[in-house]
Coordinates of C-alpha atoms in Angstrom, one line a residue:
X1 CA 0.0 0.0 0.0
X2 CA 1.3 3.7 -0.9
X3 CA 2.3 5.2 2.2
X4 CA 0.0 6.5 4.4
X5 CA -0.8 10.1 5.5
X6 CA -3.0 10.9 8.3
X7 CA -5.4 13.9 8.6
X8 CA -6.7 14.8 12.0
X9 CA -10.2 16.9 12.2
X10 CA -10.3 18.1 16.0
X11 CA -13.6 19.3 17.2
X12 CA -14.6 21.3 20.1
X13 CA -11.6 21.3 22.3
X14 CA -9.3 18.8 20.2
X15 CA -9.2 21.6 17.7
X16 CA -7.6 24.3 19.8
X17 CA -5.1 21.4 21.2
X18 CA -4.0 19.7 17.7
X19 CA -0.9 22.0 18.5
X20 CA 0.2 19.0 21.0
X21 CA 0.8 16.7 18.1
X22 CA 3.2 19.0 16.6
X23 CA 3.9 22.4 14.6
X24 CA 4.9 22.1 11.5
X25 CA 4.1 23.9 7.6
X26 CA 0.9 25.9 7.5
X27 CA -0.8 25.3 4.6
X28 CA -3.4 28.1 3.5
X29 CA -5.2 26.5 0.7
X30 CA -8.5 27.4 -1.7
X31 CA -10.5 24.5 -3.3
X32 CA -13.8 24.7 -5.5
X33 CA -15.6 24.8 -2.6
X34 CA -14.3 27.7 -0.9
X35 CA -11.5 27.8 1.9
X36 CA -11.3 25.3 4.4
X37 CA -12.1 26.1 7.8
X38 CA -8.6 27.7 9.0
X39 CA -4.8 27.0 7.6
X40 CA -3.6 22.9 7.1
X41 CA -0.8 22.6 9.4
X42 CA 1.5 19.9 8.1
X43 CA 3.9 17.9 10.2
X44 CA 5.0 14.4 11.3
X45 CA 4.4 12.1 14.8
X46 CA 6.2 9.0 15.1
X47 CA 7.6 9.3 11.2
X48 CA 4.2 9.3 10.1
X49 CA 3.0 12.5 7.9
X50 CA -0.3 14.2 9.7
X51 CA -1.9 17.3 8.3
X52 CA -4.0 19.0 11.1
X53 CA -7.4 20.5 10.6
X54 CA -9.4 22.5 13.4
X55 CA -12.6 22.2 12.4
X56 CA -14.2 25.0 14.1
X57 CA -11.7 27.2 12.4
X58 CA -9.2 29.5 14.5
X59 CA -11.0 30.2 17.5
X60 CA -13.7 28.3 16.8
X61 CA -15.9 30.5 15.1
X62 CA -17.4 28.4 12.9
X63 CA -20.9 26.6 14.1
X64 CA -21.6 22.8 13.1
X65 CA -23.7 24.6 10.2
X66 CA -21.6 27.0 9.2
X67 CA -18.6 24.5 8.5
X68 CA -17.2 24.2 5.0
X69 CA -17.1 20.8 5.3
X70 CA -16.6 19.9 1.5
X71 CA -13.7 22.7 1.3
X72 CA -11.9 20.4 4.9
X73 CA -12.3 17.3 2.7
X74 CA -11.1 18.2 -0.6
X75 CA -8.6 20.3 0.9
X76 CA -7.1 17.4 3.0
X77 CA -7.3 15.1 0.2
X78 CA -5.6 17.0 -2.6
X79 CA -2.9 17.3 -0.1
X80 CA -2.7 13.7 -0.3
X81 CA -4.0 12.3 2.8
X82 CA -5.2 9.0 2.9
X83 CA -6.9 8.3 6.4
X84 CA -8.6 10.7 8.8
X85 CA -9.0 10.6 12.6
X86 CA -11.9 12.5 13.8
X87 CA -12.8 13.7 17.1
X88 CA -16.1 15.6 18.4
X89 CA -17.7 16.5 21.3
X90 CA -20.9 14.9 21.8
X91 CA -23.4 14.1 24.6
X92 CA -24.1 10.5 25.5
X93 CA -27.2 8.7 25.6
X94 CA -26.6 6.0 27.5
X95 CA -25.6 5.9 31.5
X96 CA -22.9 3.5 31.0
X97 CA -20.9 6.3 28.5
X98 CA -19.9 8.4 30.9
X99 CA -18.3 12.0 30.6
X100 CA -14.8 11.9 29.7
X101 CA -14.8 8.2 28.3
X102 CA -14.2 7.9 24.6
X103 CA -16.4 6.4 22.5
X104 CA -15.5 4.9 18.7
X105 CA -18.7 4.7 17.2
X106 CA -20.2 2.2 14.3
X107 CA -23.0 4.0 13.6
X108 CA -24.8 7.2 12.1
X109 CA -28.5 8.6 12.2
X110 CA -28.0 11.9 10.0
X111 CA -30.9 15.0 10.9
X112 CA -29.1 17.7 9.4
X113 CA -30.8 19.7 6.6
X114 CA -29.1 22.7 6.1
X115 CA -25.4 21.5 4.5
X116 CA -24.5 20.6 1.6
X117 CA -23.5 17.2 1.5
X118 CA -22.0 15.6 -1.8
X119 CA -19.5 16.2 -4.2
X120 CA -20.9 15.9 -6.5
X121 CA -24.0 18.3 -7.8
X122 CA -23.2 18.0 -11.4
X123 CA -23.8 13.9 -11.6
X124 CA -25.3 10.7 -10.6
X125 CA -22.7 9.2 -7.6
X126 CA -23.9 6.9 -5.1
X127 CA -21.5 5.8 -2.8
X128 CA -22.0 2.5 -0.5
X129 CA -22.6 3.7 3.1
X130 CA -24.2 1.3 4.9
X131 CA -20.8 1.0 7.5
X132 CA -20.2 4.6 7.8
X133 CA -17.1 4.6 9.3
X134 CA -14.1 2.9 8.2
X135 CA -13.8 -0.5 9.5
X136 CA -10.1 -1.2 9.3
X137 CA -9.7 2.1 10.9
X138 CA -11.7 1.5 13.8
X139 CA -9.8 -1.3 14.8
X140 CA -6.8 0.6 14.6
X141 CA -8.3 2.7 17.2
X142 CA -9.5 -0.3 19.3
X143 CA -5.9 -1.4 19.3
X144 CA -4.3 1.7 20.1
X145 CA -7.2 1.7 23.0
X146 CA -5.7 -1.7 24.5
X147 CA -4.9 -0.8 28.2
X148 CA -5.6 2.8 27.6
X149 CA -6.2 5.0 30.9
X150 CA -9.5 6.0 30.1
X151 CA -12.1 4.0 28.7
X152 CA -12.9 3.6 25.7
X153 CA -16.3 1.7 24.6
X154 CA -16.5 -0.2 20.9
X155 CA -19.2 1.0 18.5
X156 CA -22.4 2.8 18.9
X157 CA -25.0 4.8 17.1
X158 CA -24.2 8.7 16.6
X159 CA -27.4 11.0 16.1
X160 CA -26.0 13.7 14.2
X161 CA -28.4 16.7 14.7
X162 CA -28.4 20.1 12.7
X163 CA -28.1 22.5 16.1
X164 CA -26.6 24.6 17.0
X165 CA -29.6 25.1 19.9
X166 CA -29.1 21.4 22.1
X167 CA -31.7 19.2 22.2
X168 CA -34.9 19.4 24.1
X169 CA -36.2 16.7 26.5
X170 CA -38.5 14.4 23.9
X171 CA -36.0 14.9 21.4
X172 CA -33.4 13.4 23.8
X173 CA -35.9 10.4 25.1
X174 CA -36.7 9.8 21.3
X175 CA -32.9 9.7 20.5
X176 CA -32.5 7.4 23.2
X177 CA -35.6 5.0 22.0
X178 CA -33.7 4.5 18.7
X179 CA -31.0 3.1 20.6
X180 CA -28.3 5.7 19.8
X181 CA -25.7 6.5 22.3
X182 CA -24.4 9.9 21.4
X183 CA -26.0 12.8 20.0
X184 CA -23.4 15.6 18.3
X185 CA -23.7 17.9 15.4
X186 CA -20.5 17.7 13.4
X187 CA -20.3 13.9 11.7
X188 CA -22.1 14.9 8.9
X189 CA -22.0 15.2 6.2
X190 CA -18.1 15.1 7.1
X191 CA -18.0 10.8 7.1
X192 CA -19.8 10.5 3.5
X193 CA -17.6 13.1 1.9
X194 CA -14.7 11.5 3.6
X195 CA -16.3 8.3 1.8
X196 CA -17.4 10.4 -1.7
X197 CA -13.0 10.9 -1.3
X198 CA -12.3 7.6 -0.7
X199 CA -10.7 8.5 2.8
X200 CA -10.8 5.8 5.3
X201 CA -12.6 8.1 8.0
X202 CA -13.1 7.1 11.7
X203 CA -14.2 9.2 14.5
X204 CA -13.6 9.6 18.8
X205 CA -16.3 10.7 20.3
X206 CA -16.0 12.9 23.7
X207 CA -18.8 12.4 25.8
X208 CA -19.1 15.6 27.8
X209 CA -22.4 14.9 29.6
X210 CA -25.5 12.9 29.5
X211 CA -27.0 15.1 26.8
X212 CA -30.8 16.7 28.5
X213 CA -32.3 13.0 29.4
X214 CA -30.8 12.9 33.1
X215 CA -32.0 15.2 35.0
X216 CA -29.1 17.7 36.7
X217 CA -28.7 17.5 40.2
X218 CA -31.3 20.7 41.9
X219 CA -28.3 21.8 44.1
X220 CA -25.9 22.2 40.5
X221 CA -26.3 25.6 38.8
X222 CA -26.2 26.4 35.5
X223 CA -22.9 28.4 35.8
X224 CA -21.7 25.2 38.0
X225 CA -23.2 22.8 34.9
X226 CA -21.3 24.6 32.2
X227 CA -18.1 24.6 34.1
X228 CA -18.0 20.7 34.8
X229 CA -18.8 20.2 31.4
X230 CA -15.9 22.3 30.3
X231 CA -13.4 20.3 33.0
X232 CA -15.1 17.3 30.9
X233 CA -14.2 18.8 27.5
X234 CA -10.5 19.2 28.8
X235 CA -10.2 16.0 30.3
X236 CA -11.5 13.8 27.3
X237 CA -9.4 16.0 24.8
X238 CA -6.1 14.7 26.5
X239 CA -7.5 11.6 26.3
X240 CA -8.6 11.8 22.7
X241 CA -4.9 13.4 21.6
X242 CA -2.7 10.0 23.2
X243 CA -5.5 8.1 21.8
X244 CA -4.7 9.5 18.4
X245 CA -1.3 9.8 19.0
X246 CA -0.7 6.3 19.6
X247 CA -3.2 5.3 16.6
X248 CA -1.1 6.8 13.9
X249 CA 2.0 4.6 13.9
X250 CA -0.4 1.8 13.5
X251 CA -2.4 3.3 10.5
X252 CA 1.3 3.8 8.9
X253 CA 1.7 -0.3 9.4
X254 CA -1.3 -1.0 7.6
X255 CA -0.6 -3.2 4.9
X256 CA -3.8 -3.5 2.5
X257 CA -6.1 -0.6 1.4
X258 CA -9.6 -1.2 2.5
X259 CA -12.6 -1.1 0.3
X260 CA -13.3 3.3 1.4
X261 CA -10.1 3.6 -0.9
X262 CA -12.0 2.1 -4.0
X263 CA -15.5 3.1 -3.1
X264 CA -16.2 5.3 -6.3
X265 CA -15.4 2.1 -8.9
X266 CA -19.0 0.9 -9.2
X267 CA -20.8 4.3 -7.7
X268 CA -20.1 6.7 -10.6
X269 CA -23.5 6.3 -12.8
X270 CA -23.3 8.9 -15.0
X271 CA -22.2 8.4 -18.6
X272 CA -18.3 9.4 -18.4
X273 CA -18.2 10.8 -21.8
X274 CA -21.2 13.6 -20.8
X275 CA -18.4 15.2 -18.0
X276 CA -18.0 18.6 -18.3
X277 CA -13.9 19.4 -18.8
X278 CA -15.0 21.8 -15.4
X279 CA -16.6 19.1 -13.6
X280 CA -13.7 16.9 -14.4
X281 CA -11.0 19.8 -13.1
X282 CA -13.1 20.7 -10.0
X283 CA -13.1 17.3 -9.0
X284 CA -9.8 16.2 -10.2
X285 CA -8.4 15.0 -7.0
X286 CA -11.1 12.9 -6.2
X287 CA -12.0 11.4 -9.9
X288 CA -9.0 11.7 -11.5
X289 CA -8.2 7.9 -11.6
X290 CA -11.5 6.9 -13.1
X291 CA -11.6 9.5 -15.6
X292 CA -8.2 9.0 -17.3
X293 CA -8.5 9.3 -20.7

């Protein structure tokens, strides 16, 4: 297999500390799809190339909506990348996914309405998605996870809601009658365009609280709420950052491509010959090698 190169999206809290994994080249790029969501900070850990992505932008200005997430796909993979490792904060469903445990999910329910969320506007792809994250790199993060300090619990379902408001209470109970564990805003469309790119995508999920479904302790303030939740935040992000430090070496040792790197060869229906020369140049990183010719 070509050698790999490793592109870490850090959400809320993960994204103001990707600076722990190294400084390196900054990277301000365009794309078709207008700028990513801050500068591409290129560097290595362990050997292995990484290109670092905030994905609330600088600051984190940029709302779950209001991220370009096409732009922080294409961008990553026209810089060659060939695996991502995700993190988000999310809140958990379930009383056994505590605050501060990781979680690396199997599972997507998508509610979002308001993003775009395909390549591809101009023709007929339709990508397989029925295991929305990549499988081979989920047990790479289940290995790195072997006697790990925190704990870190093996699949679950991710509601991925529009936001940026939180849930109310019947949303939350409903969320939890599906079965879901987590409920976040960020995952989507981010894992099908990783999988539109053919970028094995996997995410760690932060747990910061138990979402609006367990009732907060009467003698806990809302000031008092917000600031545990915050001490959650930072505690799951250290976690999240050895977790995906000590991942990396092992996506490196990888020896076969999985099936996300070949997931456009039977999902391009259009007629190949009816591609606009534009279409074809706007998408050139991503269809290049079916398009040769």
């Amino acid at each position: 297999m070509a050698r790999a190169m490793v592109g870490v999206i850090g959400g809320t809290g993960l994204g103001e500390a990707l600076g722990a994994l190294g400084g390196g080249e900054v990277r301000a790029l365009d794309t078709p799809f207008g700028r990513p969501s801050a500068p591409i900070t290129l560097t290595e850990v362990g050997g292995v190339p990484v290109a670092l992505l905030p994905r609330h932008g600088e600051g984190h200005m940029l709302n779950p909506s209001q991220v370009p997430y096409r732009a922080n796909i294409w961008a990553l993979k026209s810089l060659g990348v060939t695996h991502v490792l995700a993190s988000g904060a999310v809140g958990s469903l379930r009383e056994e996914v505590a605050p501060r445990n990781l979680v690396i999910p199997d599972q997507v329910i998508d509610k979002t309405f308001r993003r775009a969320g395909t390549f591809f506007d101009d023709l007929a792809v339709h990508v397989e998605f029925a295991a929305p994250f990549c499988t081979t790199l989920r047990n790479v993060l289940v290995k790195a996870g072997t006697g790990f300090p925190a704990r870190v619990h093996q699949g679950g379902t991710y509601v991925c809601m529009e936001g940026p408001q939180f849930s109310t209470r019947a949303e939350s109970e409903l969320h939890r009658s599906w079965g879901a564990s987590l409920i976040g805003m960020t995952v989507m469309p981010e894992a099908k365009l990783a999988r539109e790119a053919e970028l094995c995508y996997a995410l760690v999920a932060l747990p910061t609280d138990y979402d609006c479904w367990k009732p907060h302790p009467a003698s806990v303030d809302q000031a008092k709420l917000i600031e545990e939740i915050l001490a959650n935040v930072k505690s799951a992000t250290q976690n999240a950052i050895e977790l995906i430090r000590r991942a990396i070496p092992h996506v490196a040792a990888l020896e076969k491509p999985c099936a996300c790197q070949s997931a456009l060869a039977l999902a391009i229906w259009s007629d190949r010959s009816r591609i606009a020369p534009a279409t074809r140049e706007k998408l050139r990183p991503i269809l290049e090698k079916y398009l040769a010719g």
